[in-house]
mmCIF file of C-alpha atoms and ligand atoms in Angstrom:
data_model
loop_
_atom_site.group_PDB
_atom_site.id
_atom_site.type_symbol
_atom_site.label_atom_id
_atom_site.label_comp_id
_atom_site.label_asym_id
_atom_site.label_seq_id
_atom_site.Cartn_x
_atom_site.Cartn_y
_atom_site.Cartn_z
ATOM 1 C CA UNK A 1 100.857 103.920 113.669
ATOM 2 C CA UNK A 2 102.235 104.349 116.539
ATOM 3 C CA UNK A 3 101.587 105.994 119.190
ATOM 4 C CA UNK A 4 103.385 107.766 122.580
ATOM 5 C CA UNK A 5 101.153 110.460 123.929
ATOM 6 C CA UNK A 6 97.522 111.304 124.519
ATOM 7 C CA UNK A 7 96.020 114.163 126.290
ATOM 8 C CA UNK A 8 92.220 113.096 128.411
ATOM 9 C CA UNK A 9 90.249 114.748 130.375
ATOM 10 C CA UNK A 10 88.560 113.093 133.592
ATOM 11 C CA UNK A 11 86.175 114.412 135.421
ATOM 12 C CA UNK A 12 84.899 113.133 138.845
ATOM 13 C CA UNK A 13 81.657 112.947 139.677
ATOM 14 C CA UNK A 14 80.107 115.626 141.424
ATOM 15 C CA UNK A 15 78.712 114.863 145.053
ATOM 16 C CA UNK A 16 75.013 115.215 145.418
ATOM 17 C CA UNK A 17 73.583 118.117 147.542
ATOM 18 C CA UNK A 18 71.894 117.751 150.736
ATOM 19 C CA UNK A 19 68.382 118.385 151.393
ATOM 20 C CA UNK A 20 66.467 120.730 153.219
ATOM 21 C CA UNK A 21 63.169 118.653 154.422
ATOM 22 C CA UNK A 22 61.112 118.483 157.791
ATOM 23 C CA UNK A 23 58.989 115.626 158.388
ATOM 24 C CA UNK A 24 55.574 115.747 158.614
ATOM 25 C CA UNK A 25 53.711 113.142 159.984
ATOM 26 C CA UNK A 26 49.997 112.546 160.734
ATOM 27 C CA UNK A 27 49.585 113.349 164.574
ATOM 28 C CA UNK A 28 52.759 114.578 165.461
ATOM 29 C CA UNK A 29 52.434 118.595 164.235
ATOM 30 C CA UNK A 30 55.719 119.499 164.276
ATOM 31 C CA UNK A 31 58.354 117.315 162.872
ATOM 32 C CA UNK A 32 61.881 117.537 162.928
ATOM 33 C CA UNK A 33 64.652 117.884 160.609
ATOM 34 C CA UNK A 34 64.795 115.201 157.831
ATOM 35 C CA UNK A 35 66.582 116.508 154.726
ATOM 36 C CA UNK A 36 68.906 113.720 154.047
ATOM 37 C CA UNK A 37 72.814 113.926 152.546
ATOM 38 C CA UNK A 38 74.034 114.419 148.916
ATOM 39 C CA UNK A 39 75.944 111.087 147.569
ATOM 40 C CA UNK A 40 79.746 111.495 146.817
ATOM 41 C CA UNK A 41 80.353 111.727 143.621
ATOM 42 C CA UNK A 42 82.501 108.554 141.154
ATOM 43 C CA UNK A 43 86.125 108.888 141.279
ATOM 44 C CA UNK A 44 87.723 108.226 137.855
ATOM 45 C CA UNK A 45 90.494 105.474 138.614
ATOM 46 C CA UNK A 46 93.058 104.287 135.870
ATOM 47 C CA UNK A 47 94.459 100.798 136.203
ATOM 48 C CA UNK A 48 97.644 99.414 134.465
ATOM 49 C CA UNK A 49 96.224 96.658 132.159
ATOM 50 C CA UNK A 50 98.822 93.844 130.773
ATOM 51 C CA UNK A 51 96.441 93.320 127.606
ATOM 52 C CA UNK A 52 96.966 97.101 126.444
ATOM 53 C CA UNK A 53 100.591 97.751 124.824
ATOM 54 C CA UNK A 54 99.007 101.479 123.312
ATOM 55 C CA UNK A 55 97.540 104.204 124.230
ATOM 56 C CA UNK A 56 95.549 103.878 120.813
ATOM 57 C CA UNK A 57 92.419 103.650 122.591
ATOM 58 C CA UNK A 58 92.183 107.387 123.941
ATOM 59 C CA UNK A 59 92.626 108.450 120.662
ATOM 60 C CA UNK A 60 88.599 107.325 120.077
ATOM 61 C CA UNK A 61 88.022 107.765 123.645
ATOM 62 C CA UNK A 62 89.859 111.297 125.189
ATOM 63 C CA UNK A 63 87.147 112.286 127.947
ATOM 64 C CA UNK A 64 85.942 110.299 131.030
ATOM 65 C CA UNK A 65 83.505 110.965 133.306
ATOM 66 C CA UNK A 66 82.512 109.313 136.311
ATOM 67 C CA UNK A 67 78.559 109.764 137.474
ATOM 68 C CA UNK A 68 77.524 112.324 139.784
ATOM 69 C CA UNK A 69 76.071 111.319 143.648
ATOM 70 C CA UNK A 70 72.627 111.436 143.742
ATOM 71 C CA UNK A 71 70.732 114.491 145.865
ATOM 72 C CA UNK A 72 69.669 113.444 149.507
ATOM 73 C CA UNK A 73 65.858 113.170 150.122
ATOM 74 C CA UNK A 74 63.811 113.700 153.249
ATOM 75 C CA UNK A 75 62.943 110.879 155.387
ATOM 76 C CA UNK A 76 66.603 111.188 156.007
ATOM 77 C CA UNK A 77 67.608 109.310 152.443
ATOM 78 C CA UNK A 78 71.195 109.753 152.039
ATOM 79 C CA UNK A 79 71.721 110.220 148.078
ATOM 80 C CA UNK A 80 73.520 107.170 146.452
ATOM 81 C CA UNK A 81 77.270 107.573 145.812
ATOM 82 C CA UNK A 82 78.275 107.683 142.083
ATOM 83 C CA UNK A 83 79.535 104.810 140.692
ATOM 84 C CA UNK A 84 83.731 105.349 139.907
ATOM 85 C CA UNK A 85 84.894 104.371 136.258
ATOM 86 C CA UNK A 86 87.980 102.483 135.577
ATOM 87 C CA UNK A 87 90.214 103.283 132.495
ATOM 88 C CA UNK A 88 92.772 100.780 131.326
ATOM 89 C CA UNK A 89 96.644 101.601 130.725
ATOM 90 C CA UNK A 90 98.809 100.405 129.363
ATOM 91 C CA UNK A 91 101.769 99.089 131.924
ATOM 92 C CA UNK A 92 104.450 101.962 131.551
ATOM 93 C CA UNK A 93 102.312 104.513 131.215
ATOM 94 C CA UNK A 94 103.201 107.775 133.340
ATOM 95 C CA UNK A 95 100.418 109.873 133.734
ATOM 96 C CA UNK A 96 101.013 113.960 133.951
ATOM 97 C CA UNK A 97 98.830 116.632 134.895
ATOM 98 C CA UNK A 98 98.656 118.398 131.477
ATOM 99 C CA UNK A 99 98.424 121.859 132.516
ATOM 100 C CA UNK A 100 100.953 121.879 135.256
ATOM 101 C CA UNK A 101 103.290 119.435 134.227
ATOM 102 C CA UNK A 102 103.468 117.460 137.151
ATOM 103 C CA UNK A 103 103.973 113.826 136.905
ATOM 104 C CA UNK A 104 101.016 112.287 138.863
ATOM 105 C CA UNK A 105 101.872 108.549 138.331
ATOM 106 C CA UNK A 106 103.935 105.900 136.665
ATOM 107 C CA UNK A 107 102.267 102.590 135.994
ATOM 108 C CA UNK A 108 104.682 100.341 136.780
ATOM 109 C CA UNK A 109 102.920 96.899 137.809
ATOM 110 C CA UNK A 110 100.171 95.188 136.311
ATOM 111 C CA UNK A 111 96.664 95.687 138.212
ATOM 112 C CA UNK A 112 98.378 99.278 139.467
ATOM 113 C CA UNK A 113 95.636 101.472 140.235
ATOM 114 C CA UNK A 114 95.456 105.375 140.687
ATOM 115 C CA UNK A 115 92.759 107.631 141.523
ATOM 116 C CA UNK A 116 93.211 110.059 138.502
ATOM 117 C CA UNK A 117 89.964 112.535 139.933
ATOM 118 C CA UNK A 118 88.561 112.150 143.190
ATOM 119 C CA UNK A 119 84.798 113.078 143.211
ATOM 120 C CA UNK A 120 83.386 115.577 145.128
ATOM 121 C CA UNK A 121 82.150 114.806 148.709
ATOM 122 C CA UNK A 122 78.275 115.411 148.976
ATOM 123 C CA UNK A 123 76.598 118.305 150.877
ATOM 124 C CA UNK A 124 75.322 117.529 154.325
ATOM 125 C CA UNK A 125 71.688 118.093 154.239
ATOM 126 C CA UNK A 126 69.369 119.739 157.260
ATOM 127 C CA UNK A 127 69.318 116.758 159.574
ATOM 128 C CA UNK A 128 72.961 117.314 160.137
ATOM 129 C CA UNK A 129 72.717 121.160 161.543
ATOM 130 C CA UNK A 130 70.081 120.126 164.289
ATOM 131 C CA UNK A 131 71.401 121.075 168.045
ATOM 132 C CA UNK A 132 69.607 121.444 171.200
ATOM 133 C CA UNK A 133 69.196 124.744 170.510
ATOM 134 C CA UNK A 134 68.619 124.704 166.678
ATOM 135 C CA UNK A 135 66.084 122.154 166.265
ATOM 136 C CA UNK A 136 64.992 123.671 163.093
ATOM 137 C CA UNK A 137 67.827 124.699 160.588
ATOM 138 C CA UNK A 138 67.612 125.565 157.493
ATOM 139 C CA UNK A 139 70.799 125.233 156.533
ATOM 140 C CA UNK A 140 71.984 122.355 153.463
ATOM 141 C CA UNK A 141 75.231 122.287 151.767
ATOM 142 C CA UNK A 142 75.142 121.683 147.865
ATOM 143 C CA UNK A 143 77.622 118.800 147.209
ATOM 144 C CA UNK A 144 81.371 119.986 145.883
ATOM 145 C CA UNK A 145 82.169 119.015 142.481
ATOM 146 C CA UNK A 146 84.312 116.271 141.430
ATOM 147 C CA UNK A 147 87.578 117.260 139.832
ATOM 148 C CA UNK A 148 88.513 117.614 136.052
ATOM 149 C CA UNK A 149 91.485 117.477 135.282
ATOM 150 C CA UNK A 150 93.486 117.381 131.814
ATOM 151 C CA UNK A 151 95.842 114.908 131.587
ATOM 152 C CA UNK A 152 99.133 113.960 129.107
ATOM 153 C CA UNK A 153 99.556 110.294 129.373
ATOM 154 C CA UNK A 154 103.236 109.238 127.989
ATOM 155 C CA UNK A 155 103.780 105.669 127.141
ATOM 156 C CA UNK A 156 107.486 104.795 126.956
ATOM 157 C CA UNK A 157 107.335 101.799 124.572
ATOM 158 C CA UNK A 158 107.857 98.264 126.792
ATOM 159 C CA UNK A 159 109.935 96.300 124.018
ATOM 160 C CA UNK A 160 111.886 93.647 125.218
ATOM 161 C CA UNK A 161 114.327 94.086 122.556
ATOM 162 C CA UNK A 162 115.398 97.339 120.587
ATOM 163 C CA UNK A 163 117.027 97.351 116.825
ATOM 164 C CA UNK A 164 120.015 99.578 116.944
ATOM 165 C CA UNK A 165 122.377 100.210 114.410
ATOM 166 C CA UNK A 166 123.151 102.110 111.428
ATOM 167 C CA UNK A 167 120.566 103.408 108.774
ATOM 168 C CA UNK A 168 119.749 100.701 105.986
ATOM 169 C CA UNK A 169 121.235 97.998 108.796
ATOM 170 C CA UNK A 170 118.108 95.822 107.961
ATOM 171 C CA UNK A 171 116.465 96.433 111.359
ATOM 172 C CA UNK A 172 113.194 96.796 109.243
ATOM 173 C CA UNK A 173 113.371 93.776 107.518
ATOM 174 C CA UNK A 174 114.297 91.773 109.922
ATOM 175 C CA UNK A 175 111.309 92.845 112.308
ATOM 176 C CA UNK A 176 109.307 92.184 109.402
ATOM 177 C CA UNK A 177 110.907 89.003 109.403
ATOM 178 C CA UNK A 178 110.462 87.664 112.925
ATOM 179 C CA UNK A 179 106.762 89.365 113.752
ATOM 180 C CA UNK A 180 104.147 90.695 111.971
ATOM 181 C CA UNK A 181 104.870 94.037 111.838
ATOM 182 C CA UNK A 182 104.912 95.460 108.077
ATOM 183 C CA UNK A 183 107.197 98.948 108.691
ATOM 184 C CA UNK A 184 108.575 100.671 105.461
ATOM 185 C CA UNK A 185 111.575 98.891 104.046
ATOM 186 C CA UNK A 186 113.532 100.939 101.453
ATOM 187 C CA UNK A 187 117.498 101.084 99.917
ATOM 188 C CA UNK A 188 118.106 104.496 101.393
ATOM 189 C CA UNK A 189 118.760 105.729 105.028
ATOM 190 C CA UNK A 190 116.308 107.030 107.527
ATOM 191 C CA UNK A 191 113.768 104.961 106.019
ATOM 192 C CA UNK A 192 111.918 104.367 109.386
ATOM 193 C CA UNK A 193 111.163 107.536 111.283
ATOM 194 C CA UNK A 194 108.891 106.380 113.993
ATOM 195 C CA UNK A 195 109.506 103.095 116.087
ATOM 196 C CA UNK A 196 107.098 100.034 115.477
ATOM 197 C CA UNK A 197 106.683 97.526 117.496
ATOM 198 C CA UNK A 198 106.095 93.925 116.480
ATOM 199 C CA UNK A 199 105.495 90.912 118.949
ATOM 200 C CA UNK A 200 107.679 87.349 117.718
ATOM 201 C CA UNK A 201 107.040 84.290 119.168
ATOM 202 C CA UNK A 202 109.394 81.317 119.869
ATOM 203 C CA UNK A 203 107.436 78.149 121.069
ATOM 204 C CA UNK A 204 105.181 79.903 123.558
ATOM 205 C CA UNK A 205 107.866 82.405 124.710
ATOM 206 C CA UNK A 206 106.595 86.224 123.414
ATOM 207 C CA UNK A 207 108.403 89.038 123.256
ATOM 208 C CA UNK A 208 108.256 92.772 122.128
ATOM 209 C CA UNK A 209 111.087 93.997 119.529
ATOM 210 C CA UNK A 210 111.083 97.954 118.436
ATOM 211 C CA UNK A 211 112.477 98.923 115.488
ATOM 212 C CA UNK A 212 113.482 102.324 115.659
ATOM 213 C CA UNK A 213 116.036 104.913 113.523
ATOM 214 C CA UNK A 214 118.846 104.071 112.397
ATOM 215 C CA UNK A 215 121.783 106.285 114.458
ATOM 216 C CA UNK A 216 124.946 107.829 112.447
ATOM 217 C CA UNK A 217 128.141 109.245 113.448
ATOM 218 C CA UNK A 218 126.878 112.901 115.523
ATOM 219 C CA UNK A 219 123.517 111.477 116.081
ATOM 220 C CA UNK A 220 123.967 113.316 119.501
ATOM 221 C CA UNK A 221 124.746 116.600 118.022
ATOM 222 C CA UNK A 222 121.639 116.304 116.056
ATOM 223 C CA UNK A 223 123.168 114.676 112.855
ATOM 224 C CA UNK A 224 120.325 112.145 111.080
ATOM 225 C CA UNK A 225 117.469 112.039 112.817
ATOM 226 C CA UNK A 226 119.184 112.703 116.858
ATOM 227 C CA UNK A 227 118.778 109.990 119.276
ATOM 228 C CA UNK A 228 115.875 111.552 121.378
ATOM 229 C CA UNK A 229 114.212 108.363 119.981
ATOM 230 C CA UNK A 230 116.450 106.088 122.191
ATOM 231 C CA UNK A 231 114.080 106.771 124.664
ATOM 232 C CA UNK A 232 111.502 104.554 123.059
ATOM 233 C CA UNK A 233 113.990 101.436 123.737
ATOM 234 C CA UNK A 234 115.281 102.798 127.335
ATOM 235 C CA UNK A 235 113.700 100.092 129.178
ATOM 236 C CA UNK A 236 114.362 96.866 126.896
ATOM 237 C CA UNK A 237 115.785 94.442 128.068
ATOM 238 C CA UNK A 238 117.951 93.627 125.181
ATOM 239 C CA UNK A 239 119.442 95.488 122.353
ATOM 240 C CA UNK A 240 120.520 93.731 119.244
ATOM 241 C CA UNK A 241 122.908 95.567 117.462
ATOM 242 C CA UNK A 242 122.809 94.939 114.076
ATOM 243 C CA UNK A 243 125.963 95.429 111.325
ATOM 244 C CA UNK A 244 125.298 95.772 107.753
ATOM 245 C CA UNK A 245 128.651 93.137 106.876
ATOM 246 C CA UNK A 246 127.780 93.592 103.321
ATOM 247 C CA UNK A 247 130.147 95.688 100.645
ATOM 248 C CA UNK A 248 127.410 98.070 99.747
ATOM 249 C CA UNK A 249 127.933 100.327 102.719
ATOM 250 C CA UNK A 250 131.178 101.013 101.794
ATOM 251 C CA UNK A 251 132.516 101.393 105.092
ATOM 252 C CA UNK A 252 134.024 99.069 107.675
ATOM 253 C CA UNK A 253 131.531 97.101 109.538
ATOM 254 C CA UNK A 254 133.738 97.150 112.971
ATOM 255 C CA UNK A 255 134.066 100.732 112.854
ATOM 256 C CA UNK A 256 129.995 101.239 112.214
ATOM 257 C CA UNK A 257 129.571 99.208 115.453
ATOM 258 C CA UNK A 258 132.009 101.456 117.560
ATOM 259 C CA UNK A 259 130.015 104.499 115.755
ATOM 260 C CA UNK A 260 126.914 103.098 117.390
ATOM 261 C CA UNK A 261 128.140 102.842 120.465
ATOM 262 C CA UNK A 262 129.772 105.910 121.269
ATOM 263 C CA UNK A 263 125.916 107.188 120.133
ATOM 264 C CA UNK A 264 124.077 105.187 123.171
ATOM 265 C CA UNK A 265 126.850 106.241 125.459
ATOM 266 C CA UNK A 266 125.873 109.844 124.663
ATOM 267 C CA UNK A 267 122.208 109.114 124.743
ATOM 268 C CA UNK A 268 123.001 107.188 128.572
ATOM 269 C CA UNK A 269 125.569 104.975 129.962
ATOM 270 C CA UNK A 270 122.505 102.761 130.926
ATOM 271 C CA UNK A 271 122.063 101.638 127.454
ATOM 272 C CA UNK A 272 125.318 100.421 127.670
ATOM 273 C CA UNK A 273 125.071 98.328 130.344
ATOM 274 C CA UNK A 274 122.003 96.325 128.767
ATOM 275 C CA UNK A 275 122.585 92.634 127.170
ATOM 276 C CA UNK A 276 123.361 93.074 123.624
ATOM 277 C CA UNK A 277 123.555 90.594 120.203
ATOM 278 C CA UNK A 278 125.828 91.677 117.789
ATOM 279 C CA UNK A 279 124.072 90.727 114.409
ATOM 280 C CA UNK A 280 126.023 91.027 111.160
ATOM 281 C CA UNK A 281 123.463 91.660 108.386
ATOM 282 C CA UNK A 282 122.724 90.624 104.915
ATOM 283 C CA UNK A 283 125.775 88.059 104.960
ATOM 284 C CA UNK A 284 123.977 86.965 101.717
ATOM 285 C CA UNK A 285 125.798 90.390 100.330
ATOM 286 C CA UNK A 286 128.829 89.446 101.905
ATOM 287 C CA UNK A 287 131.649 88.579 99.445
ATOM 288 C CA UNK A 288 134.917 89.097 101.728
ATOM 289 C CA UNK A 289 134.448 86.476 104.565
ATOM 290 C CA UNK A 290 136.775 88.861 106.254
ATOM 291 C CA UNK A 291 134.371 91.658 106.815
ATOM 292 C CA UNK A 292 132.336 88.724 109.247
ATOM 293 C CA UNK A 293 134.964 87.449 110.494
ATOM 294 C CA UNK A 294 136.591 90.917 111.863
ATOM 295 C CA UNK A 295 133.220 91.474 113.287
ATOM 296 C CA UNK A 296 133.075 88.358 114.714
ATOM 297 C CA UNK A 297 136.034 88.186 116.390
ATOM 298 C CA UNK A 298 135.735 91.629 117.945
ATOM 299 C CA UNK A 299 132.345 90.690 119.411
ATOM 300 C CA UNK A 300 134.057 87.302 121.272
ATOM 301 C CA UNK A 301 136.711 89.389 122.394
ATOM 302 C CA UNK A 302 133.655 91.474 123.975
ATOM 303 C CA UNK A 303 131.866 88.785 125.142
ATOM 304 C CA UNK A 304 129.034 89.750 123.198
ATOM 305 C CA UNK A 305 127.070 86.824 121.558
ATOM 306 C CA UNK A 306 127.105 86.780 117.963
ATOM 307 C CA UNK A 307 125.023 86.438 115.068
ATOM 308 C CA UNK A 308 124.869 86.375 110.966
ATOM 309 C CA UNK A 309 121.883 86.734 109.115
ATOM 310 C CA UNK A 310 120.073 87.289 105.694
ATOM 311 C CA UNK A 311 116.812 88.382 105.525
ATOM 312 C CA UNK A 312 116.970 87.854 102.259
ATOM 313 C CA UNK A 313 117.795 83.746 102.343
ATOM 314 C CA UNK A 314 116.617 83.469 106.035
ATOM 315 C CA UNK A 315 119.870 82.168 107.300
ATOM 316 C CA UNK A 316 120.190 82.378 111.033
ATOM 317 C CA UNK A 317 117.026 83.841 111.549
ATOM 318 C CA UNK A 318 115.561 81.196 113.527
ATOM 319 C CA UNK A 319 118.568 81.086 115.921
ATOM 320 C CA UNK A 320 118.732 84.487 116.520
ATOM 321 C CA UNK A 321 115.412 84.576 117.461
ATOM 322 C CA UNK A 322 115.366 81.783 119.462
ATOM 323 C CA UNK A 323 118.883 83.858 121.341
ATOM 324 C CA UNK A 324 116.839 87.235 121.875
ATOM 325 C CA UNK A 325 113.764 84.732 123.324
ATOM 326 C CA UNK A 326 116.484 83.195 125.717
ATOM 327 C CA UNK A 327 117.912 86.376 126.644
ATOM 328 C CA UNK A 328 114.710 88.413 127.302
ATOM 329 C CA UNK A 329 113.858 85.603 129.525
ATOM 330 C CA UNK A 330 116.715 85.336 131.206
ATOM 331 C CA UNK A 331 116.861 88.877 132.399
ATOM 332 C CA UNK A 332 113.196 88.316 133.041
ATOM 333 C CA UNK A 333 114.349 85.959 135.683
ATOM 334 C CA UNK A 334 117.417 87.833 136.999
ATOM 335 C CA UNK A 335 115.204 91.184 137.270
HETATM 336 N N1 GTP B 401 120.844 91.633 100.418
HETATM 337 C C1 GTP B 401 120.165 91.921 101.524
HETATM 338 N N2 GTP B 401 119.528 93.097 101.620
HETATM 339 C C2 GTP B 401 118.874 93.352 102.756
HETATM 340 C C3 GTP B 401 118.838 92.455 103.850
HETATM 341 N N3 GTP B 401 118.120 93.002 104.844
HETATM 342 C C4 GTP B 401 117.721 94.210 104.403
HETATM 343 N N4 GTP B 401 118.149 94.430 103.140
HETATM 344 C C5 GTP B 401 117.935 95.635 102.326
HETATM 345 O O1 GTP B 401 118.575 96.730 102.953
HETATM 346 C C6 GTP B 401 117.816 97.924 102.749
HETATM 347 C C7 GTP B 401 117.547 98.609 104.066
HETATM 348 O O2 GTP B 401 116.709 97.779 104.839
HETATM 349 P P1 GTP B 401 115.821 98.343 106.026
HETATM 350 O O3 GTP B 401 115.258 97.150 106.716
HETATM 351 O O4 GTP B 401 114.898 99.391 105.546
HETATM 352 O O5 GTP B 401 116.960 99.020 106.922
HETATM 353 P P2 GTP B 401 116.781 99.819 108.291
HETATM 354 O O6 GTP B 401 117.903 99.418 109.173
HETATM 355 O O7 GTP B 401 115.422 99.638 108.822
HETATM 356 O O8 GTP B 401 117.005 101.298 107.797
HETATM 357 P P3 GTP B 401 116.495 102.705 108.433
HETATM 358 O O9 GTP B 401 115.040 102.553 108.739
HETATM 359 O O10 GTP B 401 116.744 103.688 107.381
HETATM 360 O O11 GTP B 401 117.313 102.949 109.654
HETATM 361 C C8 GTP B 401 116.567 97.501 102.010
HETATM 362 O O12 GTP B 401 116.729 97.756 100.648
HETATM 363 C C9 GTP B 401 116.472 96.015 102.269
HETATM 364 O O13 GTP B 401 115.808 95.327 101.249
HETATM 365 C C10 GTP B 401 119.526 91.208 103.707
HETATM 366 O O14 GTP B 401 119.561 90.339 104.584
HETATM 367 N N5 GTP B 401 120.183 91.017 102.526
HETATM 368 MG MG1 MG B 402 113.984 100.940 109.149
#
C-alpha cells in the first residue's frame, strides 16, 4: 500500500504549576516564601529520518504526546522539565497545520529537526512574587499548557526514477523486474492506480523507481486517470519513458512518446527538463524492426539515451538498470 498523507495530533507537555509554600523552620518563627516553580512542559520535535521512506508508521501511531513538567515544591524545588519526544519522518515530508492549512515545515535534509508543539512554560511559584514590601505573597501561577495541534503530514514520494508512459507500457513489469515490488500486472490499461515504489540495486548503488499511471492523450483535461499523480514523481531525478514498440498497441510508438510528452509539459515544464531514458518495450513482441528503429532514431536525434527491453526474455534489463543507476548518480553529484 502506499501511502501519501496522515493526519497526528501532538500535544506538548504541559508546564508544571508553581507552588505556594512558606518555610518553616525550627527556631526561626516566621519563614519566608519557598513555593518553588512548575517545570516546562516536553516539546514534541519531528526529525527527518533517512531510514523512513513512509509515513506508514502514523497509521499505527497518529497521537504524540510529550510529558508534562513536574509541579514546583517548597524548599524552593523547581519542578523537573518534561522530557520532549522525537518523531521520525520521512525526508520530504511537509508538515501542515491540519486545521488551518498552513504549511509549518518541509523536511528537506536528513537529521532536519522541527519543534512541531512547544510545551507550555511552568507557573512561577510564591518565591518569585516576594518584594521588600511583599514579603509574604500568596500569589502562584499554574503552568500554561503545552500545545496540541492536528497535523496533515504529506509525503511527496522521493523516487529517484519515475515510469512514465502510456497505459499497458510495461512500467509494472518492469519494476517488478528490477526490485521487489509485486504491483498488479494485467493486459488492459489503467491497471496500476496508485504509485509503488520499489528500491533496485546495482552493485551497491540503490535507488528508488515509482511506478505510477499510465498517461493518455487529454490526461490534462482529465482523460484516463488525469495527471495529478505526476506529482508523486516531481522530484525524481530521472524519468524513464517507456514505449510499448510492440504491434499490439496498434498505434505508432513515436507518436505515443510525443503524446506523453505534451502530457508532462501540461502537468510542468520542470518535468521536462529532468534526464530521461527512452525505453522501447516488449521488443520480444516486436515483429517490424522498423517500429525500434523509428524510435530509436528519434531519441539520438534528441539526445536522449536509449533502450530496448523484454520483460518477458530479460533482454536489456541489466543495462538499463545499470543506465538509470549511472544517471541517478550522476545528478546526485551535479545537484
Ligand atoms: N510480450 C511482452 N509483454 C509484456 C512485456 N512487459 C509487459 N508485458 C505485458 O503488458 C501488459 C501490461 O503490462 P503492465 O506492466 O501492467 O503495464 P503498465 O504500463 O504498468 O500499465 P498501466 O498500469 O495500466 O499503466 C501485461 O499483460 C504484461 O504482461 C514484455 O516485455 N513483453
Ligand atoms: Mg501498471
Amino acid at each position: 500500500m502506499f501511502i501519501d498523507e496522515v493526519r497526528i495530533l501532538v500535544k506538548a507537555g504541559d508546564g508544571g504549576n508553581g507552588c505556594l509554600a512558606f518555610r518553616r523552620e525550627k527556631y526561626v518563627p516566621r519563614g519566608g516564601p519557598s513555593g518553588g516553580d512548575g517545570g516546562r512542559g516536553g516539546d514534541v520535535i519531528m526529525v527527518a529520518s533517512p531510514h523512513h521512506n513512509t509515513l506508514l508508521h502514523f497509521r499505527f501511531n497518529p497521537e504524540h504526546k510529550a510529558e508534562r513538567g513536574r509541579h514546583g515544591e517548597g524548599s524552593n524545588k523547581t519542578g523537573r522539565d518534561g522530557a520532549s519526544i522525537e518523531i521520525d519522518t520521512p525526508v520530504g515530508t511537509i508538515v501542515y497545520d491540519a486545521e488551518t492549512g498552513e504549511q509549518l515545515h518541509d523536511f528537506t535534509e536528513p537529521g532536519d529537526r522541527f519543534i512541531v508543539a512547544h510545551g507550555g512554560r511552568g507557573g512561577r511559584g510564591n518565591a518569585r512574587f516576594a518584594t521588600s514590601t511583599h514579603q509574604a505573597p500568596t500569589e502562584h501561577e499554574p503552568g500554561k499548557p503545552g500545545e496540541e495541534k492536528r497535523l496533515r503530514l504529506e509525503l511527496k514520494l522521493l523516487a529517484d526514477v519515475g515510469l512514465v508512459g502510456f497505459p499497458n507500457a510495461g512500467k509494472s513489469t518492469l519494476i517488478s523486474r528490477i526490485s521487489a515490488a509485486r504491483p498488479k500486472i494485467a493486459d488492459y490499461p489503467f491497471t496500476t492506480l496508485e504509485p509503488n515504489l520499489g528500491v533496485a540495486t546495482v552493485d551497491d548503488r540503490d535507488f528508488v523507481v515509482a511506478d505510477i499511471p499510465g498517461l493518455i492523450e487529454g490526461a490534462h483535461t482529465g482523460h484516463g486517470l488525469g495527471i495529478q499523480f505526476l506529482r508523486h514523481i516531481e522530484r525524481t531525478r530521472l524519468l524513464a519513458h517507456l514505449v510499448d514498440v510492440s504491434e499490439m498497441t496498434g498505434r505508432d510508438p513515436v507518436h505515443d512518446f510525443e503524446v506523453v510528452m505534451e502530457e508532462l509539459r501540461s502537468f510542468s515544464e520542470e518535468m521536462l527538463k529532468k534526464p530521461m531514458i527512452v525505453v522501447a518495450t516488449k521488443i520480444d513482441a516486436a515483429q517490424d524492426p522498423e517500429r525500434v528503429a523509428a524510435l530509436e532514431r528519434y531519441a539520438i536525434e534528441r539526445n536522449l539515451p536509449f533502450y530496448k527491453i523484454s520483460s518477458v526474455t530479460g533482454e536489456g534489463i541489466d543495462a538499463l538498470k545499470r543506465a538509470m543507476a549511472d544517471a541517478v548518480h550522476q545528478t546526485a553529484k551535479n545537484a
